[in-house]
Backbone as a printed PyTorch tensor [residue, N CA C, xyz], in Angstrom:
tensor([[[  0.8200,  -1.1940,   0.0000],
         [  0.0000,   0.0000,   0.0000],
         [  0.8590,   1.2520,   0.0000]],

        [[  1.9970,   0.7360,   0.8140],
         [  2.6460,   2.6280,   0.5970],
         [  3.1220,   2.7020,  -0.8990]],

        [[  3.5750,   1.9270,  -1.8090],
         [  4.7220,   2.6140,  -2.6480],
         [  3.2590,   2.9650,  -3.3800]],

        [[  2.1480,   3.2880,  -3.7590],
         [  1.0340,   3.7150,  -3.9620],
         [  1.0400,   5.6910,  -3.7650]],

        [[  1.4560,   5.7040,  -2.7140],
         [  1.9530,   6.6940,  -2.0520],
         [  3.1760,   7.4570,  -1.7190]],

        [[  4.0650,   6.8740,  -2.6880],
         [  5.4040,   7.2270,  -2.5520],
         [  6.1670,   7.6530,  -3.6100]],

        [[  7.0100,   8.5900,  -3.7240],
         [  7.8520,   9.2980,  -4.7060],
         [  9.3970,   9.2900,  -4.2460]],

        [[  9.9420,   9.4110,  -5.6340],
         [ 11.8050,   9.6680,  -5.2240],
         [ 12.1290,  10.6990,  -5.7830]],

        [[ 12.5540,  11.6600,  -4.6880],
         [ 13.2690,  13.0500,  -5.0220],
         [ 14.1030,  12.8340,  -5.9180]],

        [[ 15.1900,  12.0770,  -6.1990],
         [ 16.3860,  11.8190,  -7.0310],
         [ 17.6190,  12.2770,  -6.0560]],

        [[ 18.5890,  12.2820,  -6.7210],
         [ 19.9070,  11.9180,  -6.1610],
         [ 20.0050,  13.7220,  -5.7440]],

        [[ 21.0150,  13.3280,  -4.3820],
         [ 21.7250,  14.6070,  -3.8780],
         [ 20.2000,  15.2940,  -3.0570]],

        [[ 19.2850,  14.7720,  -2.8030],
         [ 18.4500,  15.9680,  -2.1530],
         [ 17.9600,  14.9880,  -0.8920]],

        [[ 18.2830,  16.0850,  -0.2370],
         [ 18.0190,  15.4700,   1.1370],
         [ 16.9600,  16.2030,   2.2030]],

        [[ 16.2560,  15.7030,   2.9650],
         [ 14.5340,  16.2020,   3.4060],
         [ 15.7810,  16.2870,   4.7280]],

        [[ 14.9380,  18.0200,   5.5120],
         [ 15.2390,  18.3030,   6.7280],
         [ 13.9210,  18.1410,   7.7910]],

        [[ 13.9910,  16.3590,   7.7740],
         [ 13.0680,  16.0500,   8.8630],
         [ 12.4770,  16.6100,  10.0430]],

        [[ 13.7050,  17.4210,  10.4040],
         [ 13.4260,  18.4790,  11.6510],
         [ 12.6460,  19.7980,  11.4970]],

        [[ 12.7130,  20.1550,  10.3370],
         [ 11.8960,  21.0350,  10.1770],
         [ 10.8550,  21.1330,   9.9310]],

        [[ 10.6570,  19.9020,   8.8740],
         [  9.3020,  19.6510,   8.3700],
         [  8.4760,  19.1680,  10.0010]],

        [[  8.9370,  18.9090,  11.1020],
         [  8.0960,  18.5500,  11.6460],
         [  7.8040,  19.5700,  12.8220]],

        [[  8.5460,  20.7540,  12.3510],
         [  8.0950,  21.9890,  13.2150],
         [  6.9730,  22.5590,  12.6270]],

        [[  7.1610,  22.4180,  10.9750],
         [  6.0970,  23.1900,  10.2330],
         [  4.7260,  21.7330,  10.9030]],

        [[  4.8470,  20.8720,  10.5540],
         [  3.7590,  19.5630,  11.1190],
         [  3.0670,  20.2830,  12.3870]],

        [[  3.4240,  20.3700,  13.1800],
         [  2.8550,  20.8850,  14.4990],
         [  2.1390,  22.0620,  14.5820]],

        [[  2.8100,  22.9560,  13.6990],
         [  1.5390,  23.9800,  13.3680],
         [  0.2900,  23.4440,  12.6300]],

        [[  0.1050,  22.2590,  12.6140],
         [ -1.3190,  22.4330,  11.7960],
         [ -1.7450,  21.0310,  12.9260]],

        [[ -1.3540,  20.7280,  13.6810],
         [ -1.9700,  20.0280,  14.9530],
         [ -3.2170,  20.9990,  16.0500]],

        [[ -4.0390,  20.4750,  15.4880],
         [ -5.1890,  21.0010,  17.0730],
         [ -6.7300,  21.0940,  15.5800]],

        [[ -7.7390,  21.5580,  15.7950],
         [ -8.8390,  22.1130,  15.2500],
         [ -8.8690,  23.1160,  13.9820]],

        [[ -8.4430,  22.9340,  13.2030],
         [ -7.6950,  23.7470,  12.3500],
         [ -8.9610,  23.9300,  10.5250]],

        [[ -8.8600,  25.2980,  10.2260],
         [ -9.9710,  25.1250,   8.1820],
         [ -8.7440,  24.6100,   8.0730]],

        [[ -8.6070,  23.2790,   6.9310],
         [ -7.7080,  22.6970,   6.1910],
         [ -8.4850,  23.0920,   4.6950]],

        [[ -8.9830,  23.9910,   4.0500],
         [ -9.2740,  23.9540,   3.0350],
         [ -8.3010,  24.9950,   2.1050]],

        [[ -7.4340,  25.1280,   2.8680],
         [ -5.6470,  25.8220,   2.0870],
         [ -5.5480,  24.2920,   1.6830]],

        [[ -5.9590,  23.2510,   2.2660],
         [ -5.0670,  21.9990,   1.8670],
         [ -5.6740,  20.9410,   1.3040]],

        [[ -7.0790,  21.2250,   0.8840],
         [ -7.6530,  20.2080,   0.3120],
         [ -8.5300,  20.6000,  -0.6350]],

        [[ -9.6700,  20.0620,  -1.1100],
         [-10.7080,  20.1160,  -2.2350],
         [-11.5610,  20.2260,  -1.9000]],

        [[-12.7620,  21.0430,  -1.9510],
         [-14.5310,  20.1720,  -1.3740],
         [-15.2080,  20.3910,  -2.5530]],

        [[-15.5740,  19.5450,  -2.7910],
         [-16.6820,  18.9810,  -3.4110],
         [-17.8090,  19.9070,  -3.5640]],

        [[-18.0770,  20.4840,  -4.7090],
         [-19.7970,  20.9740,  -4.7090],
         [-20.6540,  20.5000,  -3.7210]],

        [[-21.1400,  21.4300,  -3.4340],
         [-22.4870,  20.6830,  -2.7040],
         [-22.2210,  20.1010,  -1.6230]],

        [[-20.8180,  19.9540,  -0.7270],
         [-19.9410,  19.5630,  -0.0500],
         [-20.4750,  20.6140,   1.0970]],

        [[-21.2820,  20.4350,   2.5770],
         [-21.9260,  21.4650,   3.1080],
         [-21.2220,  21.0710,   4.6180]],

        [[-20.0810,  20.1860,   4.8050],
         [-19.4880,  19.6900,   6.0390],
         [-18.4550,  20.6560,   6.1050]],

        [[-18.1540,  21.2820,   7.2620],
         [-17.1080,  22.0370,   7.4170],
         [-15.5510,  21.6870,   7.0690]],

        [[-14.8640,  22.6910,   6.7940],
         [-13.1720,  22.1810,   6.3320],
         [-12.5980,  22.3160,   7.7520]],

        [[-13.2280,  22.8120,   8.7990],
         [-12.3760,  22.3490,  10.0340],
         [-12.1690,  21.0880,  10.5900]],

        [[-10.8970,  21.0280,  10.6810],
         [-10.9220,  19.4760,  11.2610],
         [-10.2590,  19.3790,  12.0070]],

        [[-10.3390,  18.4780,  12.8150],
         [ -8.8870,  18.2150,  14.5930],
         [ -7.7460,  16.8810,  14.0160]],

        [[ -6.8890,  17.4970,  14.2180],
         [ -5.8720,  16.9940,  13.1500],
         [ -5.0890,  16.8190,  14.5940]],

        [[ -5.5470,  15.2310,  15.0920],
         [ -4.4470,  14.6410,  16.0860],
         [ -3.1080,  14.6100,  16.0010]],

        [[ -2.5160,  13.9520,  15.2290],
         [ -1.2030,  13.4220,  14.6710],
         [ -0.7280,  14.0760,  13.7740]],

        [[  0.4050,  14.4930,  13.8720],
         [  1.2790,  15.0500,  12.7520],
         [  2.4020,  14.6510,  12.6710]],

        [[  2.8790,  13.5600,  11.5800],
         [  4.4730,  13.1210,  12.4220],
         [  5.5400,  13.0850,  11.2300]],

        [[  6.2540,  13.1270,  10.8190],
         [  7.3970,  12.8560,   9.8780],
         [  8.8910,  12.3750,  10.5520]],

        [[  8.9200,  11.5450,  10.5120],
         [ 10.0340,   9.9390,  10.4630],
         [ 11.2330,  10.1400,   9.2720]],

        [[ 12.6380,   9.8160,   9.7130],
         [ 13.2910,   8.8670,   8.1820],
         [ 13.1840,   7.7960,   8.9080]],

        [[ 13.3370,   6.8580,   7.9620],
         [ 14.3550,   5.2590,   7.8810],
         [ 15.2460,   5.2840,   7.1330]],

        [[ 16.8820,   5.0740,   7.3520],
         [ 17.7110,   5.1870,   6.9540],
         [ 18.0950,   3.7240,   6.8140]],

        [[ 18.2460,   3.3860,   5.4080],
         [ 19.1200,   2.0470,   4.6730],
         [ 20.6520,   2.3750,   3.9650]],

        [[ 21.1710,   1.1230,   4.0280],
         [ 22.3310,   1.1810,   3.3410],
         [ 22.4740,   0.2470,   2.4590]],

        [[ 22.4020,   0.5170,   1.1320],
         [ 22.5730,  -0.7510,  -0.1160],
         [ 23.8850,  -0.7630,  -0.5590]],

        [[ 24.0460,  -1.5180,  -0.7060],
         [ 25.5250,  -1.4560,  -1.3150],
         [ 25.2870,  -1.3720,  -3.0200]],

        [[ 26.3710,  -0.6380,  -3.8400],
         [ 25.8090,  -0.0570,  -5.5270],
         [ 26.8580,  -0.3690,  -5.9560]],

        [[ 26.9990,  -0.9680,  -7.2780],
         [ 28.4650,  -1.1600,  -7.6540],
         [ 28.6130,   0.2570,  -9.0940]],

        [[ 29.3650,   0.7750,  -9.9490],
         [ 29.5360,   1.4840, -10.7510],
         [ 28.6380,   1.6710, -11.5470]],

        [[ 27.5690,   0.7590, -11.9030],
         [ 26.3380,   0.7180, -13.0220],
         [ 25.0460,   1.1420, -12.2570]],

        [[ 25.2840,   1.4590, -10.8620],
         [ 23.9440,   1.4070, -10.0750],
         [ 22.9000,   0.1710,  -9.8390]],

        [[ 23.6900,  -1.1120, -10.2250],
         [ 23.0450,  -2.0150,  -9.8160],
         [ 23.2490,  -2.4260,  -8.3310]],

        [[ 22.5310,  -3.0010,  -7.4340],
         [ 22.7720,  -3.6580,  -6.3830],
         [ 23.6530,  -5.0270,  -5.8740]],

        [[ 24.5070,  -5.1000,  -5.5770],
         [ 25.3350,  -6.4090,  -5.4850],
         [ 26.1220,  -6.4030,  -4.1660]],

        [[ 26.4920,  -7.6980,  -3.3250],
         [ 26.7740,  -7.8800,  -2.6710],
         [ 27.9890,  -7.8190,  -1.8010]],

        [[ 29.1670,  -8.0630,  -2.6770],
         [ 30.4240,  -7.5170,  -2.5270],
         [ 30.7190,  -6.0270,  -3.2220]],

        [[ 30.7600,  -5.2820,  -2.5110],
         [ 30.9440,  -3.6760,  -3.1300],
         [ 31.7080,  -2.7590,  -2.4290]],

        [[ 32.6190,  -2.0150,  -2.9260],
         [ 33.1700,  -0.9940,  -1.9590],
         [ 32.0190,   0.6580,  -1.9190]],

        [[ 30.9490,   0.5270,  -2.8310],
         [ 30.5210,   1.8060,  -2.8220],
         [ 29.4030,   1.3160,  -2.2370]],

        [[ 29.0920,   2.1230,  -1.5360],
         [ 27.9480,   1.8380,  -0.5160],
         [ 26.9140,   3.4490,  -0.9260]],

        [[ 25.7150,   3.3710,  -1.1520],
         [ 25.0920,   4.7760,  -1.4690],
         [ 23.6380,   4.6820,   0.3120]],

        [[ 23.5710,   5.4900,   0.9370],
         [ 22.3680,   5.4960,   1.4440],
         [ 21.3580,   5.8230,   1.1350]],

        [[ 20.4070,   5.1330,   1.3540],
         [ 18.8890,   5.2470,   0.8960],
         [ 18.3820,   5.7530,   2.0110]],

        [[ 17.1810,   6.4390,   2.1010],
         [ 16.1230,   6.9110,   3.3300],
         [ 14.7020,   6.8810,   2.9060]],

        [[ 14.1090,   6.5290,   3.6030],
         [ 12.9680,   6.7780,   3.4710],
         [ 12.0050,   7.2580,   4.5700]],

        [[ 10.9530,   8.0270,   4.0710],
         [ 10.8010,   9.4440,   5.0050],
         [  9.3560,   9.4480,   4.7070]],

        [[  8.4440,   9.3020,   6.1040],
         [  7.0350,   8.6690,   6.4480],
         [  6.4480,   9.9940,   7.0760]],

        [[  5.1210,  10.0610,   6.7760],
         [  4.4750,  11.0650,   7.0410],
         [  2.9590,  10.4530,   7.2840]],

        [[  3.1700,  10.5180,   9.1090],
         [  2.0920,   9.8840,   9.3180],
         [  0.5770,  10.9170,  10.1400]],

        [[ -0.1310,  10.9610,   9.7500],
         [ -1.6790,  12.1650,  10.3960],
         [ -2.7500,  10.8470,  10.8830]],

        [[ -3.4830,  11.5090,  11.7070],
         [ -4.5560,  11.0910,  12.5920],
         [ -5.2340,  12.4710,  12.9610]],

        [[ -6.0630,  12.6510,  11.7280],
         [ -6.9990,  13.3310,  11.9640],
         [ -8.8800,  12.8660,  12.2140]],

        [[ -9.6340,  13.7350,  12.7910],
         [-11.7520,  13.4020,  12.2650],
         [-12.1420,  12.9320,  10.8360]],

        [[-11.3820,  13.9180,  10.1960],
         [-11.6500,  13.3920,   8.6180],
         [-10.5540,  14.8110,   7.5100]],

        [[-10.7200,  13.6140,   6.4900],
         [ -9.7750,  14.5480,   5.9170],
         [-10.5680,  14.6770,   4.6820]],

        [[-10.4650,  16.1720,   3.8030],
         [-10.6570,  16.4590,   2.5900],
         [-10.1530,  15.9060,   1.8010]],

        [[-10.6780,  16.2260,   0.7940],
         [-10.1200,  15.6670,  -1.1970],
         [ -8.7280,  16.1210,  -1.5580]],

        [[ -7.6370,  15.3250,  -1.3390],
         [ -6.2690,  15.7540,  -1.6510],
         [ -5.4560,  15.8960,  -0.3850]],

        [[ -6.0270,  16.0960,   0.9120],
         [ -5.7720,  16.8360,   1.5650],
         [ -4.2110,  16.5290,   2.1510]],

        [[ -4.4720,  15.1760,   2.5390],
         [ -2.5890,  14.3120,   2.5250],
         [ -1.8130,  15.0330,   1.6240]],

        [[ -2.2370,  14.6460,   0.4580],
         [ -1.0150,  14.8580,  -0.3150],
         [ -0.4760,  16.6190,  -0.7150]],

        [[ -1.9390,  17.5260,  -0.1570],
         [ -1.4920,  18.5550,  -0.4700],
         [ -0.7810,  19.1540,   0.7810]],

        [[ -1.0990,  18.3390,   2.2000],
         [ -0.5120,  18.0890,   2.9250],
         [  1.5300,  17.5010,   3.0710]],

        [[  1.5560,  16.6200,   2.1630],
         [  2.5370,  15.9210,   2.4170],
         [  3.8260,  17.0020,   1.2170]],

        [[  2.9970,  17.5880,  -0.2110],
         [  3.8700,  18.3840,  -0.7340],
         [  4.3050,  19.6520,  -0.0850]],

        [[  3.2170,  20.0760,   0.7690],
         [  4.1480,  21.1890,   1.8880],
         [  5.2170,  20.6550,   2.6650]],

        [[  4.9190,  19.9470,   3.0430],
         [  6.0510,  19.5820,   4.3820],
         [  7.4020,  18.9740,   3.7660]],

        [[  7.1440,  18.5410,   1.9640],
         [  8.3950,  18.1400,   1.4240],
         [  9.2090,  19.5280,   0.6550]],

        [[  8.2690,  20.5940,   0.6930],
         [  8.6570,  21.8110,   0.3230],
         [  9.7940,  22.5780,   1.6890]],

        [[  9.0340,  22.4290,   2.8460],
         [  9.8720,  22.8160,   4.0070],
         [ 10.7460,  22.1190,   4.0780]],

        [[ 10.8710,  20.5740,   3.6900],
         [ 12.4380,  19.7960,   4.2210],
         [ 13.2910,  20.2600,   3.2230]],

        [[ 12.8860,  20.5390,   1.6910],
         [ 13.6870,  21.1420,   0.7690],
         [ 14.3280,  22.4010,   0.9810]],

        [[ 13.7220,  23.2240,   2.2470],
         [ 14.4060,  24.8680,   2.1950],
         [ 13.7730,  25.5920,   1.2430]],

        [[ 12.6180,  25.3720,   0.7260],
         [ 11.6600,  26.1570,   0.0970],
         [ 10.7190,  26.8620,   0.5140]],

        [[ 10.3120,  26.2790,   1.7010],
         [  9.2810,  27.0010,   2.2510],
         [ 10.1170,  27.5480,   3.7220]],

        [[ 10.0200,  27.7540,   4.6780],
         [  9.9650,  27.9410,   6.5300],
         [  8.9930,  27.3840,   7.0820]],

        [[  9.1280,  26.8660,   8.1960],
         [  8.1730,  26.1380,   9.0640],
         [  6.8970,  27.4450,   9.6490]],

        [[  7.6230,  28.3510,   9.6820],
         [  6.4730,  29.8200,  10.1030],
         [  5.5340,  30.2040,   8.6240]],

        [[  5.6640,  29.1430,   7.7600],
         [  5.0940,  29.7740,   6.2980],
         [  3.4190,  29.2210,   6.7070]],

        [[  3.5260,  28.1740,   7.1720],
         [  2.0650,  27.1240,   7.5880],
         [  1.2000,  28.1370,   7.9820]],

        [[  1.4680,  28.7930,   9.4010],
         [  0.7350,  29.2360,   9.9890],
         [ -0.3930,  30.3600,   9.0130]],

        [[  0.3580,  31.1580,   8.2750],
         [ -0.1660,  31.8350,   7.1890],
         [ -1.2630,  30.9740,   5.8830]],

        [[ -0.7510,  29.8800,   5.7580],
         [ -1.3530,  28.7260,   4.9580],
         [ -2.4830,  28.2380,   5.6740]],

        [[ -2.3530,  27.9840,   6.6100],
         [ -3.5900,  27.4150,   6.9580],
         [ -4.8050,  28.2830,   7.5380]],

        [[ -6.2810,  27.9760,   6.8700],
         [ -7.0780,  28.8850,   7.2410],
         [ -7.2530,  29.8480,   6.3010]],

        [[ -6.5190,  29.6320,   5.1900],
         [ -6.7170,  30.8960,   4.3090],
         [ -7.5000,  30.7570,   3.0560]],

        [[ -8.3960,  29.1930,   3.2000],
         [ -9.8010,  28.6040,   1.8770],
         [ -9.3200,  28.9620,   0.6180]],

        [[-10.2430,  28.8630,  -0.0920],
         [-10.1610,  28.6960,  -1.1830],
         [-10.0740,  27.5210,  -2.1970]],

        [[-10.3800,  26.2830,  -1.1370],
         [ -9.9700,  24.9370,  -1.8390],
         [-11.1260,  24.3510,  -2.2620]],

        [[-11.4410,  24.8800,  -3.2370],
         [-12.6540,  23.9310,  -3.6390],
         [-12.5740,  23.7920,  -5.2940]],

        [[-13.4140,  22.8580,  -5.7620],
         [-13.2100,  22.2290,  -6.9870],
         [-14.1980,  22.7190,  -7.8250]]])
C-alpha cells in the first residue's frame, strides 16, 4: 500500500526532517484545512478538522551499488537510501488533503518554504473544486 503513495526526489536531495516537523505541528489542534484540500460541490461539512497526529520519520538504509547502479553484494561503494514517512490522525480529511498536505512539508524539508510559512497557509480557503 505505501509505494502507492510514494515518490523519489532523485539523487543529492536530502529532506530536513526536523523542520518539516516543526512546520507539522503547526497544523496540529482544530484547524480550516481547506488551504489543503478540495470540497466537493455541494460539499456542506465544514473544512475544520482536529488533526491529532502530525508526524514525519526517516528510515535510513544502506545498499551497497556497484559502478552501473546495480545492487550487489560484494561492493566498496555503498550509497544510502532513506525513506521518510508522514504519518496524520486526523476526524476526517478532505479531497487531496494528505497529499497537499505531504507536498508542503516536502517543500519545508527542501528549504523552500519555513516552518512559520504554515501558519499563514492554513485557514486561508479557497480549496474547492
Amino acid at each position: 500500500m505505501s509505494a502507492r503513495y510514494r515518490w523519489n526526489l532523485g539523487r543529492n536531495k536530502k529532506l530536513d526532517v526536523q523542520r518539516m516537523n516543526m512546520a507539522a505541528q503547526r497544523m496540529i489542534g482544530e484547524i480550516d484545512f481547506s488551504s489543503f484540500g478540495l470540497i466537493e460541490e455541494g460539499d456542506s461539512r465544514t473544512p475544520l478538522k482536529r488533526m491529532r497526529r502530525l508526524e514525519v520519520s526517516r528510515i535510513e538504509s544502506i545498499n551497497p551499488i556497484d559502478a552501473a547502479g546495480v545492487g550487489c553484494i560484494n561492493s566498496d561503494a555503498v550509497e544510502t537510501d532513506a525513506v521518510v514517512t508522514i504519518v496524520a490522525e486526523c476526524d476526517r480529511f478532505l479531497y487531496n488533503m494528505m497529499r497537499m498536505i505531504s507536498g508542503t512539508l516536502v517543500e519545508v524539508g527542501l528549504g523552500r518554504l519555513q516552518p512559520e510559512d504554515i501558519a499563514t497557509m492554513v485557514g486561508i480557503g479557497g480549496g474547492s473544486s
